[in-house]
Coordinates of C-alpha atoms and ligand atoms in Angstrom, one line a residue:
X1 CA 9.6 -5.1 -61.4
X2 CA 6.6 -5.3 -58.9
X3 CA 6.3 -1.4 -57.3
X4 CA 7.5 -1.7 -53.8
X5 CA 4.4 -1.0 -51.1
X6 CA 4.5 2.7 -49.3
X7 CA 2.0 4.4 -47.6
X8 CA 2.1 7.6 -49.5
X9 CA 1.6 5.5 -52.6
X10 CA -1.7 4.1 -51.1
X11 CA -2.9 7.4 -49.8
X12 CA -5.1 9.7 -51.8
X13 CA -4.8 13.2 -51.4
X14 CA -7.2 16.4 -50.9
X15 CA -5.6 19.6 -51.8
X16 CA -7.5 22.6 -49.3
X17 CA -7.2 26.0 -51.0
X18 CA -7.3 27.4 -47.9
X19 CA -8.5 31.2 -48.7
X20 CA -11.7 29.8 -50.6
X21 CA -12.4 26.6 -48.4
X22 CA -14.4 27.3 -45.4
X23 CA -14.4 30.8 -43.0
X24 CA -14.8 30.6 -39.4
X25 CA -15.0 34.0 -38.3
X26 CA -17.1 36.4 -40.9
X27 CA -14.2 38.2 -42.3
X28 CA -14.8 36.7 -45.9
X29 CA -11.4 34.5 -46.0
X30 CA -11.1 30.8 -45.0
X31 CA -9.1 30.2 -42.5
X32 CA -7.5 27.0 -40.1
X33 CA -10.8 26.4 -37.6
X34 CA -13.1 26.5 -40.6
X35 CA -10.7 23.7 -42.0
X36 CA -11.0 21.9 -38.6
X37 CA -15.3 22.3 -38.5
X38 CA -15.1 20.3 -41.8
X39 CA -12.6 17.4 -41.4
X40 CA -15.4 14.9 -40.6
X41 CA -16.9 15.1 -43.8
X42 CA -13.5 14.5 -45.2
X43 CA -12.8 11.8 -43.2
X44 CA -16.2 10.6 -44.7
X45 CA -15.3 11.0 -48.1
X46 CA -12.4 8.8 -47.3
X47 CA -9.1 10.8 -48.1
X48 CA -5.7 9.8 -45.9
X49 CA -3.8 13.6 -46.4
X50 CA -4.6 17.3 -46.7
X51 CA -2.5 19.5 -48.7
X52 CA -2.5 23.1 -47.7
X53 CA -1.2 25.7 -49.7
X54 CA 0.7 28.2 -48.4
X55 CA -0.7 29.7 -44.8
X56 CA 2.4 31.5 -43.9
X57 CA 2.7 34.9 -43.6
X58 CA 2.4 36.8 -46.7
X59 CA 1.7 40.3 -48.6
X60 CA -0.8 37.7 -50.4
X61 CA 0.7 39.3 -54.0
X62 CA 0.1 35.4 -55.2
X63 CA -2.3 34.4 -52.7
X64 CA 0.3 33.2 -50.0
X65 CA 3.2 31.8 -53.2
X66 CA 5.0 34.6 -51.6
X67 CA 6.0 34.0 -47.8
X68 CA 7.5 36.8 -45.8
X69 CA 8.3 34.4 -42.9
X70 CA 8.5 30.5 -43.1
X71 CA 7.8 30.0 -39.8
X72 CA 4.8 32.0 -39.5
X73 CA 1.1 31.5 -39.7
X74 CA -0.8 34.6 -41.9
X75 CA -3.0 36.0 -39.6
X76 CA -6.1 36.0 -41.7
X77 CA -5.3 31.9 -41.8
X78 CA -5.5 32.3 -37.7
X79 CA -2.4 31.2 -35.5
X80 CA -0.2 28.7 -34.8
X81 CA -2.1 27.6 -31.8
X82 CA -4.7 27.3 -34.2
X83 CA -2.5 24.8 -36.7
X84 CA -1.3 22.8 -34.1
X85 CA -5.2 22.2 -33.5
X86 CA -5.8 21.6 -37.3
X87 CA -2.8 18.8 -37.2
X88 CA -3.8 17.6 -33.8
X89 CA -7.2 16.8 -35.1
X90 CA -6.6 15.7 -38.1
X91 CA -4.2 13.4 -36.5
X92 CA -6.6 11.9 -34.4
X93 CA -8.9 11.0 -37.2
X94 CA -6.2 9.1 -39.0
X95 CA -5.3 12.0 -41.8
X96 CA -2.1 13.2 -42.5
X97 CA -0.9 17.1 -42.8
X98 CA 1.5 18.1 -45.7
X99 CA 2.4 21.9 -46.0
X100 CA 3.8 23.9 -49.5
X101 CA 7.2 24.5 -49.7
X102 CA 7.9 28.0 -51.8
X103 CA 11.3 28.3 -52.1
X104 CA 12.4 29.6 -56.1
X105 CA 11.4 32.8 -54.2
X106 CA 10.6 34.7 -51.3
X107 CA 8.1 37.4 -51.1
X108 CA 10.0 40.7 -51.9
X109 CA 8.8 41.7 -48.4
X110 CA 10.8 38.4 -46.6
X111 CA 13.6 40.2 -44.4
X112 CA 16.3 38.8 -46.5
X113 CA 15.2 40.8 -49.8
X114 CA 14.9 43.5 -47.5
X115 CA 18.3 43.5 -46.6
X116 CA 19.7 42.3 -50.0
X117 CA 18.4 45.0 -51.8
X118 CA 19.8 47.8 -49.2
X119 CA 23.3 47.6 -50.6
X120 CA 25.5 45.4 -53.1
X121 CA 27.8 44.5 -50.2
X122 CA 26.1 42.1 -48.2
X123 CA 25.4 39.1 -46.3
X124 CA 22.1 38.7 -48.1
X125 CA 23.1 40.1 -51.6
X126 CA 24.0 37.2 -53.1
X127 CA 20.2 35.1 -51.2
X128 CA 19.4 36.3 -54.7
X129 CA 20.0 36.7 -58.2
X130 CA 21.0 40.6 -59.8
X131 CA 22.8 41.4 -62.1
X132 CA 24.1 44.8 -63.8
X133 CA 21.7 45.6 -66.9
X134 CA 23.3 45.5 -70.5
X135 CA 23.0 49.0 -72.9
X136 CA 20.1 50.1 -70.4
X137 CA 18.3 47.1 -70.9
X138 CA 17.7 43.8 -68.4
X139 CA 20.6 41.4 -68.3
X140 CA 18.6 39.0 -70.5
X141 CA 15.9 38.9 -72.5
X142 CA 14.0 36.0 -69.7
X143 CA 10.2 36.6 -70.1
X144 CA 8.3 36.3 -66.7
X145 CA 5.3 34.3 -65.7
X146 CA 3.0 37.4 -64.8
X147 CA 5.3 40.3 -66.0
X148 CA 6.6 40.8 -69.4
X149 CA 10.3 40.9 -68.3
X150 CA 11.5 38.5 -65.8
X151 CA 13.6 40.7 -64.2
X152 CA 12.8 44.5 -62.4
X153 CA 15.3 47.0 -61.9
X154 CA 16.3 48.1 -58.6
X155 CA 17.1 51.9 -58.4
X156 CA 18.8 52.4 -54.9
X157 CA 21.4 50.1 -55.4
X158 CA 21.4 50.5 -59.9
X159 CA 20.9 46.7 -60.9
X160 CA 18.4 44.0 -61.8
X161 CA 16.8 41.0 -59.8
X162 CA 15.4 38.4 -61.6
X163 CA 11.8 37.2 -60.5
X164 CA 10.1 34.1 -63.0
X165 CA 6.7 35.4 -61.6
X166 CA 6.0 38.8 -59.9
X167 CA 8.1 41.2 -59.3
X168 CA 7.5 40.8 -55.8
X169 CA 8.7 37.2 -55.7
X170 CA 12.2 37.5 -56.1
X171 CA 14.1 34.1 -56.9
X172 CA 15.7 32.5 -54.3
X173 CA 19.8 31.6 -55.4
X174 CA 20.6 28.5 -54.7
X175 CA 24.4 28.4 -55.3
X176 CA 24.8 29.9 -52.7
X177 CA 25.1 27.2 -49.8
X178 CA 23.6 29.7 -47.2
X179 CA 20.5 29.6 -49.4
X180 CA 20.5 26.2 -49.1
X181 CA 21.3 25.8 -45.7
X182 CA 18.1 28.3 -44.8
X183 CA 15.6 26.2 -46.5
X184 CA 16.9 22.5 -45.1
X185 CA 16.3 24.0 -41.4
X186 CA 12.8 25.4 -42.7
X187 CA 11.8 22.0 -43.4
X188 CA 13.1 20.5 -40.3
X189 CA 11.4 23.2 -38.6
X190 CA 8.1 22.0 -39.9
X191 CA 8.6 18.4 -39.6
X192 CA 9.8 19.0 -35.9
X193 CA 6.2 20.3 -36.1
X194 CA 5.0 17.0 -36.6
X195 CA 3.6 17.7 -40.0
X196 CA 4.0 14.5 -42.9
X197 CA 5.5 16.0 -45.9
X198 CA 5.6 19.0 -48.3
X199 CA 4.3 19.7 -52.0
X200 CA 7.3 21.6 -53.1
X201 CA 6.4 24.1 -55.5
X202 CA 8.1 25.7 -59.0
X203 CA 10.9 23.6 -57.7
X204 CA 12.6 22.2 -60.8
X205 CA 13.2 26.0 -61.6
X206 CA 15.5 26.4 -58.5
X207 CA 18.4 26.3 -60.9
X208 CA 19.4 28.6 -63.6
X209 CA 22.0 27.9 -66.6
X210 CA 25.4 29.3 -65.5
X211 CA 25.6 32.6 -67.1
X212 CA 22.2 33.4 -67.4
X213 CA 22.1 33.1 -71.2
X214 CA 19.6 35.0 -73.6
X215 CA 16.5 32.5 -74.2
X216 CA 16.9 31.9 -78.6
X217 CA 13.4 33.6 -80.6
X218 CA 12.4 36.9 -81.7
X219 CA 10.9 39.9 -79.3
X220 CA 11.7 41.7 -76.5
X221 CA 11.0 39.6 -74.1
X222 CA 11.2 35.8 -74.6
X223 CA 9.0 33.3 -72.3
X224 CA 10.4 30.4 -72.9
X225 CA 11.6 27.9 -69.8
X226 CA 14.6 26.9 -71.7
X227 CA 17.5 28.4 -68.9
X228 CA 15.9 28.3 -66.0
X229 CA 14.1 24.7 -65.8
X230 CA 15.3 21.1 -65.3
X231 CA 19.0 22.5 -65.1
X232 CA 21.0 19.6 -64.3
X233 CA 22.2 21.0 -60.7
X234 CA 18.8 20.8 -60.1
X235 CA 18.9 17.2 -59.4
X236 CA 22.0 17.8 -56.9
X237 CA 20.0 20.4 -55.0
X238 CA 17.2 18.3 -54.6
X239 CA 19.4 15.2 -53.4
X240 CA 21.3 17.4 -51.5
X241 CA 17.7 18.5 -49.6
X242 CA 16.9 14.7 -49.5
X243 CA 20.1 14.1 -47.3
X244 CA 20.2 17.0 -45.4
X245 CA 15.9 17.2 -44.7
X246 CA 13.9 14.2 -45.6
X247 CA 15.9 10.9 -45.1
X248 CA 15.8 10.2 -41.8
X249 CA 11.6 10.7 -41.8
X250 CA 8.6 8.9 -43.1
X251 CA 7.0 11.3 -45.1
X252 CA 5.0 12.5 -48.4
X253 CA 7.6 14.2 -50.8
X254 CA 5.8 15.9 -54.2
X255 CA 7.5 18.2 -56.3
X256 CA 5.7 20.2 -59.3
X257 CA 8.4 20.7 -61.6
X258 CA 7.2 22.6 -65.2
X259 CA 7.8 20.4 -68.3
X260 CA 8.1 16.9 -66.7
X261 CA 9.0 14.4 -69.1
X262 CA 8.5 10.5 -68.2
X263 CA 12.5 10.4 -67.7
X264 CA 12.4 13.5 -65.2
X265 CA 9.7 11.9 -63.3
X266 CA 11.6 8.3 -62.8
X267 CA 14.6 10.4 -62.0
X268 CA 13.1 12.7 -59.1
X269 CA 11.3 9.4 -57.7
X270 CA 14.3 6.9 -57.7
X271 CA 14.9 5.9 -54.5
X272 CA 18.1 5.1 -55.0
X273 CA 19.0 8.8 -56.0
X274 CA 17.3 10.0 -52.9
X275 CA 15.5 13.3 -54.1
X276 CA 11.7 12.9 -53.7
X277 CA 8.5 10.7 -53.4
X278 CA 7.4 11.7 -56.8
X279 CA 6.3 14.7 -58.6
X280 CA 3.2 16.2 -60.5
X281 CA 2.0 15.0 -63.9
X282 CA 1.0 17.8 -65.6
X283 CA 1.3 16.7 -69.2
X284 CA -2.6 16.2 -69.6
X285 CA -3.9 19.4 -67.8
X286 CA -1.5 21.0 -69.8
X287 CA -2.5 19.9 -73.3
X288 CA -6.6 20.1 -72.6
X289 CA -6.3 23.6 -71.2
X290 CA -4.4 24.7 -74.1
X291 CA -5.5 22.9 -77.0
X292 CA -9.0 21.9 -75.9
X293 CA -10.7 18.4 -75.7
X294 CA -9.1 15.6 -78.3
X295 CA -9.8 12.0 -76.7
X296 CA -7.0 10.9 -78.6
X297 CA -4.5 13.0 -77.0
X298 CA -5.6 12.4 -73.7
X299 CA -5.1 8.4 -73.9
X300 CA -2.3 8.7 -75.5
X301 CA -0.2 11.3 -72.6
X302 CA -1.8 8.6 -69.9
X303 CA -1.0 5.5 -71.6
X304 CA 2.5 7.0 -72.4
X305 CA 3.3 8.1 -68.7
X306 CA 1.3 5.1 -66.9
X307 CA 3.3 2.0 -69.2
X308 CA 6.5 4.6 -68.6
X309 CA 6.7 4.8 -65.1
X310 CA 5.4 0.8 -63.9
X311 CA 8.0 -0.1 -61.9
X312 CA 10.5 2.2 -62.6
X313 CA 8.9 5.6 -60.9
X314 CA 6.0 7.0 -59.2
X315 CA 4.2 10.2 -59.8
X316 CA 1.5 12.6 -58.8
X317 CA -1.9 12.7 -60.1
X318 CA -4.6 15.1 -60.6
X319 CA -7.1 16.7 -62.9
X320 CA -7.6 19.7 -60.5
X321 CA -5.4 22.3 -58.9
X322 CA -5.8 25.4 -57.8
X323 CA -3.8 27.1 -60.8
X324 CA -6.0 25.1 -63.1
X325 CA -9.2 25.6 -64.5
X326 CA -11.7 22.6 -63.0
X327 CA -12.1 19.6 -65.5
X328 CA -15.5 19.3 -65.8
X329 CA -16.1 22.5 -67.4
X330 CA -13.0 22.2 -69.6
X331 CA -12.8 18.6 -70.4
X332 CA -15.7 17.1 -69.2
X333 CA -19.0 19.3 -70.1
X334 CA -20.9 21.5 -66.8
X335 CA -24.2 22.2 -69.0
X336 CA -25.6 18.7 -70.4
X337 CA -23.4 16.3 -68.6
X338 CA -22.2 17.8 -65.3
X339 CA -22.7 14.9 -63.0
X340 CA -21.4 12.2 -65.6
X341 CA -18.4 14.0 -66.0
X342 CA -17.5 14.7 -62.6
X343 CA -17.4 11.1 -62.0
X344 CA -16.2 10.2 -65.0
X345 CA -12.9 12.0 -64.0
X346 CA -13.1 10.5 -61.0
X347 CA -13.2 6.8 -61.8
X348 CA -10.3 8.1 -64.1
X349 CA -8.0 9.6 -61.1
X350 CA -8.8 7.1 -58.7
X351 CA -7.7 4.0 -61.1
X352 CA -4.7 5.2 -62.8
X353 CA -1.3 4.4 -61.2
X354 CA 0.3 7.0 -59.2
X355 CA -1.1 9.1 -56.1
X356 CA -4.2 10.7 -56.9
X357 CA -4.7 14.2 -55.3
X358 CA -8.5 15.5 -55.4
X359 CA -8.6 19.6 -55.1
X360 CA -11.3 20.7 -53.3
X361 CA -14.6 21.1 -55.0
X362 CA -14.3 18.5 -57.3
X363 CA -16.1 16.0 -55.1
X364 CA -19.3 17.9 -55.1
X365 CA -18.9 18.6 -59.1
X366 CA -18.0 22.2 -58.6
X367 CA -17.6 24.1 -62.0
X368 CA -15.2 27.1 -63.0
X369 CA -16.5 30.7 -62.1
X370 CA -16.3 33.2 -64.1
X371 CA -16.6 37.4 -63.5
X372 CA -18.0 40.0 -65.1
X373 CA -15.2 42.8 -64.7
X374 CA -11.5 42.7 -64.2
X375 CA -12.3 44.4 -61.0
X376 CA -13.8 40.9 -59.8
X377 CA -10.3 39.1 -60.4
X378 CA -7.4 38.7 -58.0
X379 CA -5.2 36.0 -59.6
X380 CA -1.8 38.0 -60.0
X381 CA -1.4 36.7 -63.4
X382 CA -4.8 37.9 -64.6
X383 CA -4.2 40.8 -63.3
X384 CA -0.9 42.1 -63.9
X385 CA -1.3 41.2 -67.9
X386 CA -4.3 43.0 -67.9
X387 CA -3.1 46.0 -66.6
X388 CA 0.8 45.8 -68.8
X389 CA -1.5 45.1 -72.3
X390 CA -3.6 47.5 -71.4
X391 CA -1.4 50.2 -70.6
X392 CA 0.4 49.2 -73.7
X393 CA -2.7 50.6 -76.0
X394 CA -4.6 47.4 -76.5
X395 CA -8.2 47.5 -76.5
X396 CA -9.3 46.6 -72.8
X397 CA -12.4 44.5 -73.5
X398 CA -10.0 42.2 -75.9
X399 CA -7.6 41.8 -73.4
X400 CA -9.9 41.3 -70.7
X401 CA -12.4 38.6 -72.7
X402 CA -8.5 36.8 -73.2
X403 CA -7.7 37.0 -69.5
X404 CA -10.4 35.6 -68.5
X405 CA -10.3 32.9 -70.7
X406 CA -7.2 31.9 -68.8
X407 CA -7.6 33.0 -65.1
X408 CA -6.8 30.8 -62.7
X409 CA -9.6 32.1 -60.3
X410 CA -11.7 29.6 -62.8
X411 CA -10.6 27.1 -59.9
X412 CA -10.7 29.4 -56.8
X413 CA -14.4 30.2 -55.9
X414 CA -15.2 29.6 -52.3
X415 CA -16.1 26.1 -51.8
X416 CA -20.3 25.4 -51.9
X417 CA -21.3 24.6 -48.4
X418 CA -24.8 24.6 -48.9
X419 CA -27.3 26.8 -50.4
X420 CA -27.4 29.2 -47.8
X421 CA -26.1 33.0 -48.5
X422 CA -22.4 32.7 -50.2
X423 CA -22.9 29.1 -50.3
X424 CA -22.3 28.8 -46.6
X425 CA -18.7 29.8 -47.2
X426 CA -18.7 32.9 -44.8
X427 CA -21.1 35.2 -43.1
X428 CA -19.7 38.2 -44.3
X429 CA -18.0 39.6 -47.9
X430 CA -16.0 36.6 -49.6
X431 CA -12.6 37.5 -51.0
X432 CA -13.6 36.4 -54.6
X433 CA -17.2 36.2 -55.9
X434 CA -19.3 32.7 -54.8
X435 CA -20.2 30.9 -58.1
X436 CA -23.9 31.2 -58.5
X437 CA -25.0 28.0 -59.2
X438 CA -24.2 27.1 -55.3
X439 CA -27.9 27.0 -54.7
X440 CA -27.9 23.7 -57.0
X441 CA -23.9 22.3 -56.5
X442 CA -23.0 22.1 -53.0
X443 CA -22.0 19.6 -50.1
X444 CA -25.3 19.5 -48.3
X445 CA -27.4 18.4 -51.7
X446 CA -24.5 16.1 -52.4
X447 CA -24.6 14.0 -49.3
X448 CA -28.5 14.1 -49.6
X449 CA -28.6 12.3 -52.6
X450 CA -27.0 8.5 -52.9
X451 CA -26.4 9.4 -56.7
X452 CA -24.3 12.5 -55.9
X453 CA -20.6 13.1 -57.3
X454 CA -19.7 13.5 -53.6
X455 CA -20.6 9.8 -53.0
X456 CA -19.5 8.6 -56.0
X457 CA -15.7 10.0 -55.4
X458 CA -16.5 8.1 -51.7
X459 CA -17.2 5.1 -53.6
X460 CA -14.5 5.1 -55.5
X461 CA -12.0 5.8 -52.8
X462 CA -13.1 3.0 -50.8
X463 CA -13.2 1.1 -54.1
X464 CA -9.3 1.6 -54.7
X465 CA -8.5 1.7 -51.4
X466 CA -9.4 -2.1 -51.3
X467 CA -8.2 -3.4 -54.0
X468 CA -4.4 -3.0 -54.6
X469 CA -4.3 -4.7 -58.3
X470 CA -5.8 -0.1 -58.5
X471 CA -2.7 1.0 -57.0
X472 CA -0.1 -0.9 -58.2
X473 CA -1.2 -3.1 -61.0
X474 CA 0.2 -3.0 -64.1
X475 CA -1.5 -1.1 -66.7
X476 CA -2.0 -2.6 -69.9
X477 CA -4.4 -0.4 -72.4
X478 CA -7.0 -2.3 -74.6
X479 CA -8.0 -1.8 -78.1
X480 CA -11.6 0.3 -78.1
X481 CA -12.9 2.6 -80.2
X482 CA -11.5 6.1 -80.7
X483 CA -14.0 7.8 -78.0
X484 CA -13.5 4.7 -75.3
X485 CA -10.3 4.9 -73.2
X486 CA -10.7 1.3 -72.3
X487 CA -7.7 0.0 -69.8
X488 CA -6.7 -3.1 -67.2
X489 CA -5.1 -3.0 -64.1
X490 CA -3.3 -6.2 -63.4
X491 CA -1.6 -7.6 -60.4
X492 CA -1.3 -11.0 -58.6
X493 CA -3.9 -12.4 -60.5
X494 CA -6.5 -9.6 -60.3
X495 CA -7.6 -8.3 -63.1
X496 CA -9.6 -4.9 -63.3
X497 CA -10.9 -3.1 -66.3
X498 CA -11.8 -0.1 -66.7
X499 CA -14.4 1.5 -69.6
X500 CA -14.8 5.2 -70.1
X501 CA -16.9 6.9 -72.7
X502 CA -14.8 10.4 -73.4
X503 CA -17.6 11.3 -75.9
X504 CA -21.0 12.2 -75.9
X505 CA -21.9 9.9 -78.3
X506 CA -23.6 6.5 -77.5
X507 CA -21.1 3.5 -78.0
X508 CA -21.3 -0.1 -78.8
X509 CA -18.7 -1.9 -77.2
X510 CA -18.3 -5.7 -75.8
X511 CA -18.4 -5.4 -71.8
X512 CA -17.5 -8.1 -69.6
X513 CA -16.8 -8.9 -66.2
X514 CA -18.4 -8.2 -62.8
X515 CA -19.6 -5.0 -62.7
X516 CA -18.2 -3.2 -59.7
X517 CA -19.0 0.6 -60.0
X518 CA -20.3 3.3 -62.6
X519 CA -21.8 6.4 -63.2
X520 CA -24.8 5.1 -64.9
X521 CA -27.7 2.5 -64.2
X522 CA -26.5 0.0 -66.8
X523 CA -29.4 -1.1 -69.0
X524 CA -27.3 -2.0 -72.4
X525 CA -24.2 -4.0 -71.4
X526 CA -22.7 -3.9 -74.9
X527 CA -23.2 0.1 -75.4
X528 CA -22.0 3.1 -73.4
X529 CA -24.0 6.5 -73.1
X530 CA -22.5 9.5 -73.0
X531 CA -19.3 9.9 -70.9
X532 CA -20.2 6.4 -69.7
X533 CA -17.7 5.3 -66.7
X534 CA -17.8 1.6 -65.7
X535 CA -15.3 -0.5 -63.7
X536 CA -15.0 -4.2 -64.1
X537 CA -13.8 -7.2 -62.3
X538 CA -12.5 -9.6 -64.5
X539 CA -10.8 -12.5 -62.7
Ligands
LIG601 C1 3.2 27.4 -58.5 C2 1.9 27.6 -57.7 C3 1.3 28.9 -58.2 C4 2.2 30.0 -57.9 C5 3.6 29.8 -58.5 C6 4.6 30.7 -58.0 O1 3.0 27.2 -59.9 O2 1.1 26.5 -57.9 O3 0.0 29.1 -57.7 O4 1.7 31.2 -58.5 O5 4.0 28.5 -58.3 O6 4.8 30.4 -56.6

């Protein structure tokens, strides 16, 4: 079946980490007009949407994942005069504006935990999930995300309430149908706004098993997503949304949904079932982060999930995010072959099938940051295991050499300006420490030099953009050698292929074709160097 043409299909996305992208006003945190001093350059690189994460207003426990008012801009983020400006603009320069919708939780400071957790008997009790503890214990044995136990006892009114991540992001429960109800007029609220879609985040957790059973394995405290993910009356709240919030508008739908499988993803994309666009690979980011590099692995999750979902789904794509750490330095390698990396990934996102989304930094090569104390960190996660292992009698230098290993402020550096003081990010104190090689990676030295990451993404962009066999072709994966991920995208006659080198070995292999683009001056046809990149016409 051919895929059926959509705009949000066609568009490639740029994911702004607000906090960390550009600050307007010296106070060390980026913020809405510092977003609207650099959309030229974006519009320059050629991307069609920006994705903000949250900007609403928040205690900031997870960096804005915990909103205290929906409809309300965070003041450090500026106001929302100031977004109207930021969408108004961006508007006018032909780019689209989709917001993060957190809605598993609240922040425990939202005014409807406030008033559920005044009293059992309430209007608001039942916005979220307690329960009376069992022989002095939680009602389960759920693990959390950033606490051991997924649950935290409330003292003035003698029961539990469950939070997957921090205790101060209290899950949301969706049977109830005034929960529900809430969040469909949050989203019509927005898109009144005039903004073009929503990333909607944790939300294949939204729904827990009836009865909240014990997760099976040994210990205390089990994390293990078993109960509370992919519950099928997930599917039903989601369709339910569609009907109530996103049929009757044109707009960019992406969930990220934990432990996607190539079924869940044609599922949530089906039009016919009417619940979203598409949603999130995460499969590959997963694995590398986890297991480290293996080439082997790697083609085989993308040729699995790109011959899965031709023609039958659509899905998200990205090497980058802000909870990850950044792909060149894990996958790719930031000492010997930072440059070759960078755009080896990017002729990688940008001719897969599915939307590609680009998080910021990556275009100029950025690498993962790293700190020297736990002092340095703010990532909640980080953070709060630190200080529970810790205060549980492990040795702090162990712990903190293992946290750090796994922050997700690897990702979150302020975005390299130029090589000015803190990289050009802000005059005054940043939030979280500037990565130090700034003075080397950064925007300005990128669009100086023609050989640059930054116009190799811009390359590519344009590349894809122009050539639709890239979008929507089918993908048919070639025999190559173990190191080459070699693949063709064909449709209507066109016939692409793509060569990548995942090693840093030299490889012989047969090229042929016209060559459009790569990350080297070719000088052997027949042999790759080292996390070689080439893109081919064939016919
Ligand atoms: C998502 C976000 C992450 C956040 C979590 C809780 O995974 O991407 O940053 O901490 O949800 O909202």
């Amino acid at each position: 079946m051919p895929e059926q043409r959509q705009w949000w299909k066609e568009a490639v996305v740029y994911q702004i980490y607000p906090k960390s992208f550009n600050d307007s006003n010296g106070d060390g945190v980026g913020d809405l007009p510092g977003i609207v001093a650099r959309l030229d350059v974006l519009k320059m690189l050629g991307v069609d949407v920006l994705w903000l994460t949250p900007i609403y207003a928040s205690p900031e426990v997870d960096n804005g994942y915990d909103i205290s008012d929906y409809r309300a801009i965070h003041p450090q983020f500026g106001t929302m005069a100031d977004f109207e400006q930021l969408l108004n603009e961006a508007h006018s320069r032909g780019m689209r504006v989709i917001m993060d919708l957190v809605v598993n939780h609240t922040s425990d400071q939202h005014p409807w935990f406030i008033e559920s957790r005044k009293s059992r008997d309430n209007p608001y009790r039942d916005y979220y999930i307690w329960r009376d503890g069992k022989n002095g214990r939680e009602p389960n044995n759920w693990g959390g995300h950033f606490t051991q136990s997924a649950w935290s006892f409330d003292a003035a009114t003698g029961q539990y309430y469950l939070h997957i991540f921090s205790p101060q992001q209290p899950d949301l429960n969706w049977e109830n149908p005034a929960v529900r109800a809430e969040v469909d007029a949050i989203i019509a609220w927005w898109l009144a706004k005039g903004i073009d879609g929503f990333r909607l985040d944790a939300i294949n957790l939204i729904s827990k098993a009836p009865g909240l059973p014990d997760n099976a394995g040994a210990g205390r405290y089990v994390f293990a997503i078993e109960h509370f993910c992919k519950e099928p009356r997930f599917h039903t709240y989601l369709h339910e949304l569609h009907q109530a919030a996103f049929a009757h508008h044109d707009v960019l739908t992406v969930g990220e949904c934990a432990d996607l499988q190539v079924a869940d993803a044609i599922a949530i994309s089906d039009p016919a079932r009417g619940e979203l666009n598409m949603a999130f690979l995460f499969e590959h980011t997963n694995y590398y982060h986890k297991v480290g590099k293996d080439a082997q692995r790697l083609k085989e999750i993308l040729t699995r999930w790109q011959t899965g979902l031709h023609g039958r789904g659509w899905a998200g794509i990205a090497f980058n995010n802000h909870d990850q750490p950044r792909v060149v330095s894990s996958f790719g390698d930031d000492i010997r072959f930072r440059v070759e990396t960078a755009k080896l990934f990017a002729t990688l996102l940008l001719t897969l099938e599915g939307t590609p989304f680009l998080y910021q930094g990556e275009e100029i090569g950025m690498t993962d940051a790293t700190y020297a104390t736990i002092e340095e960190y703010n990532d909640v996660g980080t953070v709060n295991v630190y200080r529970e292992q810790v205060a549980a009698g492990a040795d702090p230098q162990v712990v903190f050499a293992a946290v750090r290993a796994t922050s997700r402020d690897r990702g979150r550096s302020p975005y390299q300006w130029d090589a000015t003081a803190n990289a050009g990010f802000t005059t005054g104190s940043p939030w979280i420490g500037v990565n130090p090689n700034y003075r080397e990676i950064n925007l300005a030295a990128n669009l100086a030099d023609p050989a640059s990451v930054f116009h190799y993404y811009r390359q590519m962009i344009a590349l894809r953009k122009r050539t639709p066999a890239l979008i929507y072709g089918e993908f048919i994966a070639q025999a190559a050698p173990a190191a080459l991920y070699v693949y063709q995208r064909l449709d209507q006659g066109q016939c692409y292929q793509i060569v990548l080198n995942l090693s840093e070995q030299r490889v012989a292999y047969p090229c042929m074709g016209d060559l459009l683009i790569g990350n080297y001056a070719v000088t052997d046809q027949n042999r790759l160097q080292p996390y070689e990149a080439r893109v081919y016409r064939l016919v």
